[in-house]
């Protein structure tokens, strides 16, 4: 098995190479989500917006290294990732080869400002550890008794402040540990112990997990995070007082034409997609292809919207694709057969707090007229089942991310094999 290389980056230099990629502006109005069955996919056109400046991996590593220690894992085929213990063991960014585009979202303005204790200490990072649920009577992100509105939304400080301790390192992985206490909307406290291992995947590991060889014409990077959540308190976690889940969120910098792609089980009962988190998603931003069993969600960082699929519909894999960038992203996680109880993160008093989503995608944008966006990124997310744990018990959630760049025909073959859909079926820009 090929193994990567681990190095600690302390460079304070900054490179000057950068390039601009166009992103898309948000439509002005809400409308119903589109459904399509054996019909021509609609175009996802919108007016041009200011260019989005992208950075190389080396530029982002140099920037991050000015603000704290950073670990870089490099693989034999050129793929590399940057991991920060300072920022809660996040995978901050990645690249398919040296000198290529940095693929994670890095919130440079927030990091440079040196802020902490905000509603959301948004450092960025393309794989971060959070706990669910977000909203509802058992939510962690709203003070008890307060309405579920944006002005009251608050990331628990324990999830966003302070470094995590490095436990072990190998040439291709690094493990972190952390203990914390959080309380939910019902004022139920939880003592939590977390162990999180980040591993850069070898070609053999990536091919085995994806179930298909990676062609030599495709440049790629792949990594996984193994996230172990343990009840470190003296009392059992029960549905009556609220449960937690492992919630992994990947923040990516949008490039031109990016669409999040999610295959779904066509024979399952119930709604295909929950698109009501922040208002109904406009039809021009969400295509649901009922006959071919996938949906396409516009990811341009310009219009605040969120979608989710429950365990009956989710297939354990999702991703995104940009035609102009020739970039396919694949996300896999350890879907647990038979698991049906997932925490509900809707911002409301809930009639069914354990009928939540297993996977989500978020597109950033202004949360209200006149308010700035949170950074202009998009997210691909997965969650573990609700964790009803006795003292000392634990659950483990594994989340894998792959970025692949190369000829469209090769990316189409990979999309067909892993996602079960063809790039030819996607909405046209």
CSV table of N, CA and C in Angstrom, one decimal, residues 125-240:
chain,number,residue,atom,x,y,z
A,125,UNK,N,-13.0,25.5,6.0
A,125,UNK,CA,-12.6,24.1,6.2
A,125,UNK,C,-13.5,23.1,5.5
A,126,UNK,N,-13.0,22.2,4.8
A,126,UNK,CA,-13.8,21.3,4.0
A,126,UNK,C,-14.2,20.0,4.6
A,127,UNK,N,-13.9,19.9,5.9
A,127,UNK,CA,-14.4,18.8,6.7
A,127,UNK,C,-14.3,19.2,8.2
A,128,UNK,N,-15.4,19.6,8.8
A,128,UNK,CA,-15.4,20.0,10.2
A,128,UNK,C,-16.3,19.1,11.0
A,129,UNK,N,-16.1,19.0,12.3
A,129,UNK,CA,-16.9,18.2,13.2
A,129,UNK,C,-17.8,19.2,13.9
A,130,UNK,N,-19.1,18.9,13.8
A,130,UNK,CA,-20.2,19.5,14.6
A,130,UNK,C,-21.0,18.4,15.2
A,131,UNK,N,-21.9,18.8,16.1
A,131,UNK,CA,-22.9,17.9,16.7
A,131,UNK,C,-24.3,18.4,16.3
A,132,UNK,N,-25.2,17.5,16.0
A,132,UNK,CA,-26.6,17.8,15.7
A,132,UNK,C,-27.4,17.4,16.9
A,133,UNK,N,-28.7,18.0,17.0
A,133,UNK,CA,-29.4,18.7,16.0
A,133,UNK,C,-29.1,20.2,16.1
A,134,UNK,N,-29.5,20.9,15.0
A,134,UNK,CA,-29.3,22.4,15.0
A,134,UNK,C,-30.5,23.1,15.7
A,135,UNK,N,-31.7,22.9,15.2
A,135,UNK,CA,-32.9,23.6,15.7
A,135,UNK,C,-33.8,22.6,16.4
A,136,UNK,N,-35.0,23.1,16.8
A,136,UNK,CA,-36.0,22.3,17.5
A,136,UNK,C,-35.9,22.3,19.0
A,137,UNK,N,-36.8,21.6,19.6
A,137,UNK,CA,-36.8,21.6,21.1
A,137,UNK,C,-35.6,20.9,21.7
A,138,UNK,N,-34.8,20.1,20.9
A,138,UNK,CA,-33.6,19.5,21.4
A,138,UNK,C,-32.4,20.0,20.6
A,139,UNK,N,-32.5,21.2,20.0
A,139,UNK,CA,-31.4,21.8,19.2
A,139,UNK,C,-30.4,22.3,20.1
A,140,UNK,N,-29.2,22.4,19.6
A,140,UNK,CA,-28.0,22.9,20.3
A,140,UNK,C,-27.6,24.3,19.9
A,141,UNK,N,-28.3,24.9,18.9
A,141,UNK,CA,-27.8,26.1,18.4
A,141,UNK,C,-28.7,27.3,18.6
A,142,UNK,N,-29.6,27.2,19.6
A,142,UNK,CA,-30.5,28.3,20.0
A,142,UNK,C,-30.6,28.3,21.5
A,143,UNK,N,-30.6,29.5,22.1
A,143,UNK,CA,-30.8,29.5,23.6
A,143,UNK,C,-32.2,29.1,24.0
A,144,UNK,N,-32.3,28.5,25.1
A,144,UNK,CA,-33.6,28.0,25.6
A,144,UNK,C,-34.6,29.1,25.6
A,145,UNK,N,-35.8,28.8,25.0
A,145,UNK,CA,-36.9,29.7,25.1
A,145,UNK,C,-36.9,30.8,24.0
A,146,UNK,N,-35.9,30.9,23.2
A,146,UNK,CA,-35.8,32.0,22.2
A,146,UNK,C,-36.4,31.5,20.9
A,147,UNK,N,-37.0,32.4,20.1
A,147,UNK,CA,-37.5,32.0,18.8
A,147,UNK,C,-36.4,31.5,17.9
A,148,UNK,N,-36.8,30.6,16.9
A,148,UNK,CA,-35.8,30.0,16.0
A,148,UNK,C,-35.6,30.9,14.8
A,149,UNK,N,-34.9,32.0,15.0
A,149,UNK,CA,-34.7,33.0,14.0
A,149,UNK,C,-33.2,33.2,13.9
A,150,UNK,N,-32.7,33.8,12.8
A,150,UNK,CA,-31.3,33.9,12.6
A,150,UNK,C,-30.6,34.7,13.6
A,151,UNK,N,-31.2,35.8,14.1
A,151,UNK,CA,-30.6,36.6,15.1
A,151,UNK,C,-30.3,35.8,16.4
A,152,UNK,N,-31.0,34.8,16.7
A,152,UNK,CA,-30.8,34.0,17.9
A,152,UNK,C,-29.9,32.7,17.7
A,153,UNK,N,-29.6,32.5,16.4
A,153,UNK,CA,-28.8,31.3,16.1
A,153,UNK,C,-27.4,31.5,16.7
A,154,UNK,N,-26.8,30.5,17.4
A,154,UNK,CA,-25.5,30.6,18.0
A,154,UNK,C,-24.8,29.2,18.0
A,155,UNK,N,-23.7,29.1,17.3
A,155,UNK,CA,-22.9,27.9,17.4
A,155,UNK,C,-22.4,27.7,18.8
A,156,UNK,N,-22.6,26.5,19.4
A,156,UNK,CA,-22.1,26.3,20.7
A,156,UNK,C,-20.6,26.6,20.8
A,157,UNK,N,-20.2,27.5,21.7
A,157,UNK,CA,-18.7,27.8,21.8
A,157,UNK,C,-17.8,26.6,21.9
A,158,UNK,N,-18.3,25.6,22.6
A,158,UNK,CA,-17.4,24.4,22.7
A,158,UNK,C,-17.1,23.7,21.4
A,159,UNK,N,-17.9,24.0,20.3
A,159,UNK,CA,-17.6,23.4,19.0
A,159,UNK,C,-16.8,24.3,18.1
A,160,UNK,N,-16.5,25.5,18.5
A,160,UNK,CA,-15.8,26.4,17.6
A,160,UNK,C,-14.6,27.1,18.2
A,161,UNK,N,-14.4,26.9,19.5
A,161,UNK,CA,-13.3,27.7,20.1
A,161,UNK,C,-12.3,26.7,20.7
A,162,UNK,N,-11.0,27.0,20.6
A,162,UNK,CA,-9.9,26.3,21.2
A,162,UNK,C,-9.4,25.2,20.3
A,163,UNK,N,-8.1,24.9,20.5
A,163,UNK,CA,-7.5,23.8,19.7
A,163,UNK,C,-7.9,22.4,20.2
A,164,UNK,N,-7.8,21.4,19.4
A,164,UNK,CA,-7.9,20.0,19.8
A,164,UNK,C,-6.5,19.4,19.9
A,165,UNK,N,-6.4,18.4,20.8
A,165,UNK,CA,-5.1,17.8,21.1
A,165,UNK,C,-4.7,16.7,20.1
A,166,UNK,N,-3.5,16.8,19.5
A,166,UNK,CA,-3.1,15.8,18.6
A,166,UNK,C,-2.7,14.5,19.5
A,167,UNK,N,-3.2,13.4,19.1
A,167,UNK,CA,-2.9,12.1,19.9
A,167,UNK,C,-1.9,11.2,19.2
A,168,UNK,N,-2.0,11.0,17.9
A,168,UNK,CA,-1.2,10.1,17.2
A,168,UNK,C,-0.9,10.6,15.8
A,169,UNK,N,0.2,10.3,15.2
A,169,UNK,CA,0.5,10.6,13.8
A,169,UNK,C,1.2,9.4,13.2
A,170,UNK,N,0.8,9.2,11.9
A,170,UNK,CA,1.5,8.3,11.0
A,170,UNK,C,1.9,9.1,9.8
A,171,UNK,N,2.6,8.5,8.8
A,171,UNK,CA,2.9,9.2,7.6
A,171,UNK,C,1.7,9.6,6.8
A,172,UNK,N,0.5,9.0,7.0
A,172,UNK,CA,-0.6,9.3,6.2
A,172,UNK,C,-1.9,9.7,7.1
A,173,UNK,N,-1.7,9.9,8.4
A,173,UNK,CA,-2.9,10.2,9.2
A,173,UNK,C,-2.5,10.9,10.4
A,174,UNK,N,-3.5,11.6,11.0
A,174,UNK,CA,-3.3,12.3,12.3
A,174,UNK,C,-4.6,12.2,13.1
A,175,UNK,N,-4.5,11.9,14.4
A,175,UNK,CA,-5.6,11.7,15.3
A,175,UNK,C,-5.7,12.8,16.3
A,176,UNK,N,-6.9,13.3,16.6
A,176,UNK,CA,-7.1,14.3,17.6
A,176,UNK,C,-8.1,13.8,18.7
A,177,UNK,N,-8.0,14.4,19.9
A,177,UNK,CA,-9.0,14.1,20.9
A,177,UNK,C,-9.5,15.4,21.5
A,178,UNK,N,-10.7,15.4,22.0
A,178,UNK,CA,-11.3,16.6,22.6
A,178,UNK,C,-12.4,16.2,23.5
A,179,UNK,N,-12.6,16.9,24.6
A,179,UNK,CA,-13.8,16.7,25.5
A,179,UNK,C,-14.5,18.0,25.6
A,180,UNK,N,-15.8,18.0,25.7
A,180,UNK,CA,-16.6,19.2,25.8
A,180,UNK,C,-17.9,18.9,26.4
A,181,UNK,N,-18.6,20.0,26.8
A,181,UNK,CA,-20.0,19.9,27.3
A,181,UNK,C,-20.9,20.8,26.6
A,182,UNK,N,-22.0,20.4,26.1
A,182,UNK,CA,-23.0,21.2,25.4
A,182,UNK,C,-24.3,21.0,26.1
A,183,UNK,N,-25.2,22.0,26.0
A,183,UNK,CA,-26.6,21.8,26.5
A,183,UNK,C,-27.6,22.1,25.3
A,184,UNK,N,-28.7,21.4,25.3
A,184,UNK,CA,-29.7,21.7,24.3
A,184,UNK,C,-30.7,22.7,24.7
A,185,UNK,N,-31.7,22.9,23.8
A,185,UNK,CA,-32.8,23.8,24.0
A,185,UNK,C,-33.6,23.5,25.2
A,186,UNK,N,-33.7,22.2,25.5
A,186,UNK,CA,-34.4,21.7,26.7
A,186,UNK,C,-33.5,21.8,28.0
A,187,UNK,N,-32.4,22.4,27.8
A,187,UNK,CA,-31.4,22.6,28.9
A,187,UNK,C,-30.9,21.3,29.5
A,188,UNK,N,-30.8,20.3,28.6
A,188,UNK,CA,-30.2,19.0,29.0
A,188,UNK,C,-28.7,19.1,28.7
A,189,UNK,N,-27.8,18.9,29.6
A,189,UNK,CA,-26.4,18.9,29.4
A,189,UNK,C,-25.9,17.6,28.9
A,190,UNK,N,-24.8,17.6,28.1
A,190,UNK,CA,-24.2,16.4,27.5
A,190,UNK,C,-22.7,16.5,27.7
A,191,UNK,N,-22.1,15.6,28.4
A,191,UNK,CA,-20.6,15.5,28.5
A,191,UNK,C,-20.2,14.6,27.4
A,192,UNK,N,-19.3,15.1,26.6
A,192,UNK,CA,-18.9,14.4,25.3
A,192,UNK,C,-17.4,14.2,25.2
A,193,UNK,N,-17.0,13.1,24.7
A,193,UNK,CA,-15.6,12.8,24.4
A,193,UNK,C,-15.5,12.5,22.9
A,194,UNK,N,-14.6,13.1,22.2
A,194,UNK,CA,-14.5,12.9,20.7
A,194,UNK,C,-13.1,12.5,20.4
A,195,UNK,N,-13.0,11.5,19.5
A,195,UNK,CA,-11.7,11.2,18.9
A,195,UNK,C,-11.9,11.2,17.4
A,196,UNK,N,-11.0,11.9,16.7
A,196,UNK,CA,-11.2,12.1,15.3
A,196,UNK,C,-9.9,11.9,14.5
A,197,UNK,N,-9.9,11.0,13.6
A,197,UNK,CA,-8.7,10.6,12.8
A,197,UNK,C,-8.9,11.0,11.3
A,198,UNK,N,-7.9,11.8,10.8
A,198,UNK,CA,-7.9,12.2,9.4
A,198,UNK,C,-6.9,11.4,8.7
A,199,UNK,N,-7.3,10.8,7.6
A,199,UNK,CA,-6.4,9.9,6.8
A,199,UNK,C,-6.4,10.3,5.4
A,200,UNK,N,-5.2,10.5,4.8
A,200,UNK,CA,-5.1,10.7,3.4
A,200,UNK,C,-5.1,9.3,2.7
A,201,UNK,N,-5.9,9.1,1.8
A,201,UNK,CA,-6.1,7.7,1.2
A,201,UNK,C,-5.1,7.5,0.1
A,202,UNK,N,-4.6,6.3,0.1
A,202,UNK,CA,-3.7,5.8,-1.0
A,202,UNK,C,-4.5,5.5,-2.2
A,203,UNK,N,-3.8,5.3,-3.4
A,203,UNK,CA,-4.6,4.9,-4.6
A,203,UNK,C,-5.3,3.6,-4.3
A,204,UNK,N,-4.7,2.6,-3.6
A,204,UNK,CA,-5.3,1.4,-3.4
A,204,UNK,C,-6.6,1.5,-2.5
A,205,UNK,N,-6.4,2.3,-1.5
A,205,UNK,CA,-7.6,2.6,-0.6
A,205,UNK,C,-8.7,3.3,-1.3
A,206,UNK,N,-8.4,4.3,-2.1
A,206,UNK,CA,-9.4,5.1,-2.8
A,206,UNK,C,-10.1,4.2,-3.8
A,207,UNK,N,-9.4,3.4,-4.5
A,207,UNK,CA,-10.1,2.5,-5.5
A,207,UNK,C,-11.0,1.5,-4.8
A,208,UNK,N,-10.5,1.0,-3.7
A,208,UNK,CA,-11.3,0.0,-3.0
A,208,UNK,C,-12.6,0.6,-2.4
A,209,UNK,N,-12.5,1.8,-1.9
A,209,UNK,CA,-13.7,2.4,-1.3
A,209,UNK,C,-14.7,2.9,-2.4
A,210,UNK,N,-14.1,3.4,-3.5
A,210,UNK,CA,-15.0,3.8,-4.6
A,210,UNK,C,-15.5,2.7,-5.4
A,211,UNK,N,-14.8,1.6,-5.4
A,211,UNK,CA,-15.3,0.4,-6.1
A,211,UNK,C,-14.9,0.5,-7.6
A,212,UNK,N,-14.0,1.3,-8.0
A,212,UNK,CA,-13.6,1.5,-9.4
A,212,UNK,C,-12.2,2.0,-9.4
A,213,UNK,N,-11.3,1.5,-10.4
A,213,UNK,CA,-10.0,2.0,-10.5
A,213,UNK,C,-10.0,3.5,-10.9
A,214,UNK,N,-9.0,4.2,-10.4
A,214,UNK,CA,-8.9,5.6,-10.8
A,214,UNK,C,-7.9,5.7,-12.0
A,215,UNK,N,-8.4,6.2,-13.1
A,215,UNK,CA,-7.6,6.2,-14.4
A,215,UNK,C,-6.4,7.2,-14.2
A,216,UNK,N,-5.3,6.9,-14.9
A,216,UNK,CA,-4.1,7.7,-14.8
A,216,UNK,C,-4.4,9.1,-15.4
A,217,UNK,N,-5.3,9.3,-16.2
A,217,UNK,CA,-5.6,10.7,-16.8
A,217,UNK,C,-6.3,11.6,-15.8
A,218,UNK,N,-6.8,11.1,-14.7
A,218,UNK,CA,-7.5,11.9,-13.7
A,218,UNK,C,-6.6,12.2,-12.5
A,219,UNK,N,-6.4,13.5,-12.2
A,219,UNK,CA,-5.7,13.9,-11.0
A,219,UNK,C,-6.8,13.9,-9.8
A,220,UNK,N,-6.3,13.5,-8.7
A,220,UNK,CA,-7.3,13.3,-7.6
A,220,UNK,C,-6.7,13.5,-6.2
A,221,UNK,N,-7.5,13.7,-5.2
A,221,UNK,CA,-7.1,13.6,-3.8
A,221,UNK,C,-8.3,13.0,-3.1
A,222,UNK,N,-8.0,12.1,-2.1
A,222,UNK,CA,-9.1,11.5,-1.3
A,222,UNK,C,-8.7,11.4,0.1
A,223,UNK,N,-9.6,11.6,1.0
A,223,UNK,CA,-9.3,11.5,2.4
A,223,UNK,C,-10.6,11.1,3.2
A,224,UNK,N,-10.4,10.6,4.4
A,224,UNK,CA,-11.6,10.3,5.2
A,224,UNK,C,-11.3,10.8,6.6
A,225,UNK,N,-12.4,11.1,7.3
A,225,UNK,CA,-12.3,11.4,8.7
A,225,UNK,C,-13.2,10.3,9.5
A,226,UNK,N,-12.6,9.7,10.5
A,226,UNK,CA,-13.3,8.8,11.3
A,226,UNK,C,-13.6,9.5,12.7
A,227,UNK,N,-14.9,9.6,13.0
A,227,UNK,CA,-15.3,10.5,14.1
A,227,UNK,C,-16.0,9.6,15.1
A,228,UNK,N,-15.4,9.5,16.3
A,228,UNK,CA,-16.0,8.7,17.4
A,228,UNK,C,-16.5,9.6,18.4
A,229,UNK,N,-17.8,9.4,18.7
A,229,UNK,CA,-18.5,10.2,19.7
A,229,UNK,C,-18.8,9.3,20.9
A,230,UNK,N,-18.4,9.7,22.1
A,230,UNK,CA,-18.6,8.9,23.3
A,230,UNK,C,-19.4,9.7,24.4
A,231,UNK,N,-20.3,9.0,25.0
A,231,UNK,CA,-21.0,9.6,26.2
A,231,UNK,C,-20.0,9.5,27.4
A,232,UNK,N,-19.5,10.7,27.8
A,232,UNK,CA,-18.5,10.8,28.8
A,232,UNK,C,-19.1,11.1,30.2
A,233,UNK,N,-20.4,11.2,30.2
A,233,UNK,CA,-21.1,11.5,31.5
A,233,UNK,C,-21.6,10.3,32.3
A,234,UNK,N,-22.4,10.6,33.3
A,234,UNK,CA,-22.8,9.5,34.1
A,234,UNK,C,-24.3,9.1,33.9
A,235,UNK,N,-24.9,9.7,32.9
A,235,UNK,CA,-26.3,9.4,32.6
A,235,UNK,C,-26.5,9.0,31.2
A,236,UNK,N,-27.5,8.2,30.9
A,236,UNK,CA,-27.8,7.7,29.6
A,236,UNK,C,-28.4,8.9,28.8
A,237,UNK,N,-28.1,8.9,27.5
A,237,UNK,CA,-28.8,9.9,26.6
A,237,UNK,C,-30.1,9.2,26.1
A,238,UNK,N,-31.2,9.9,26.3
A,238,UNK,CA,-32.5,9.4,26.0
A,238,UNK,C,-33.3,10.3,25.0
A,239,UNK,N,-34.2,9.7,24.3
A,239,UNK,CA,-35.0,10.5,23.3
A,239,UNK,C,-35.8,11.5,24.1
A,240,UNK,N,-36.3,11.2,25.3
A,240,UNK,CA,-37.1,12.1,26.0
A,240,UNK,C,-36.5,13.4,26.3
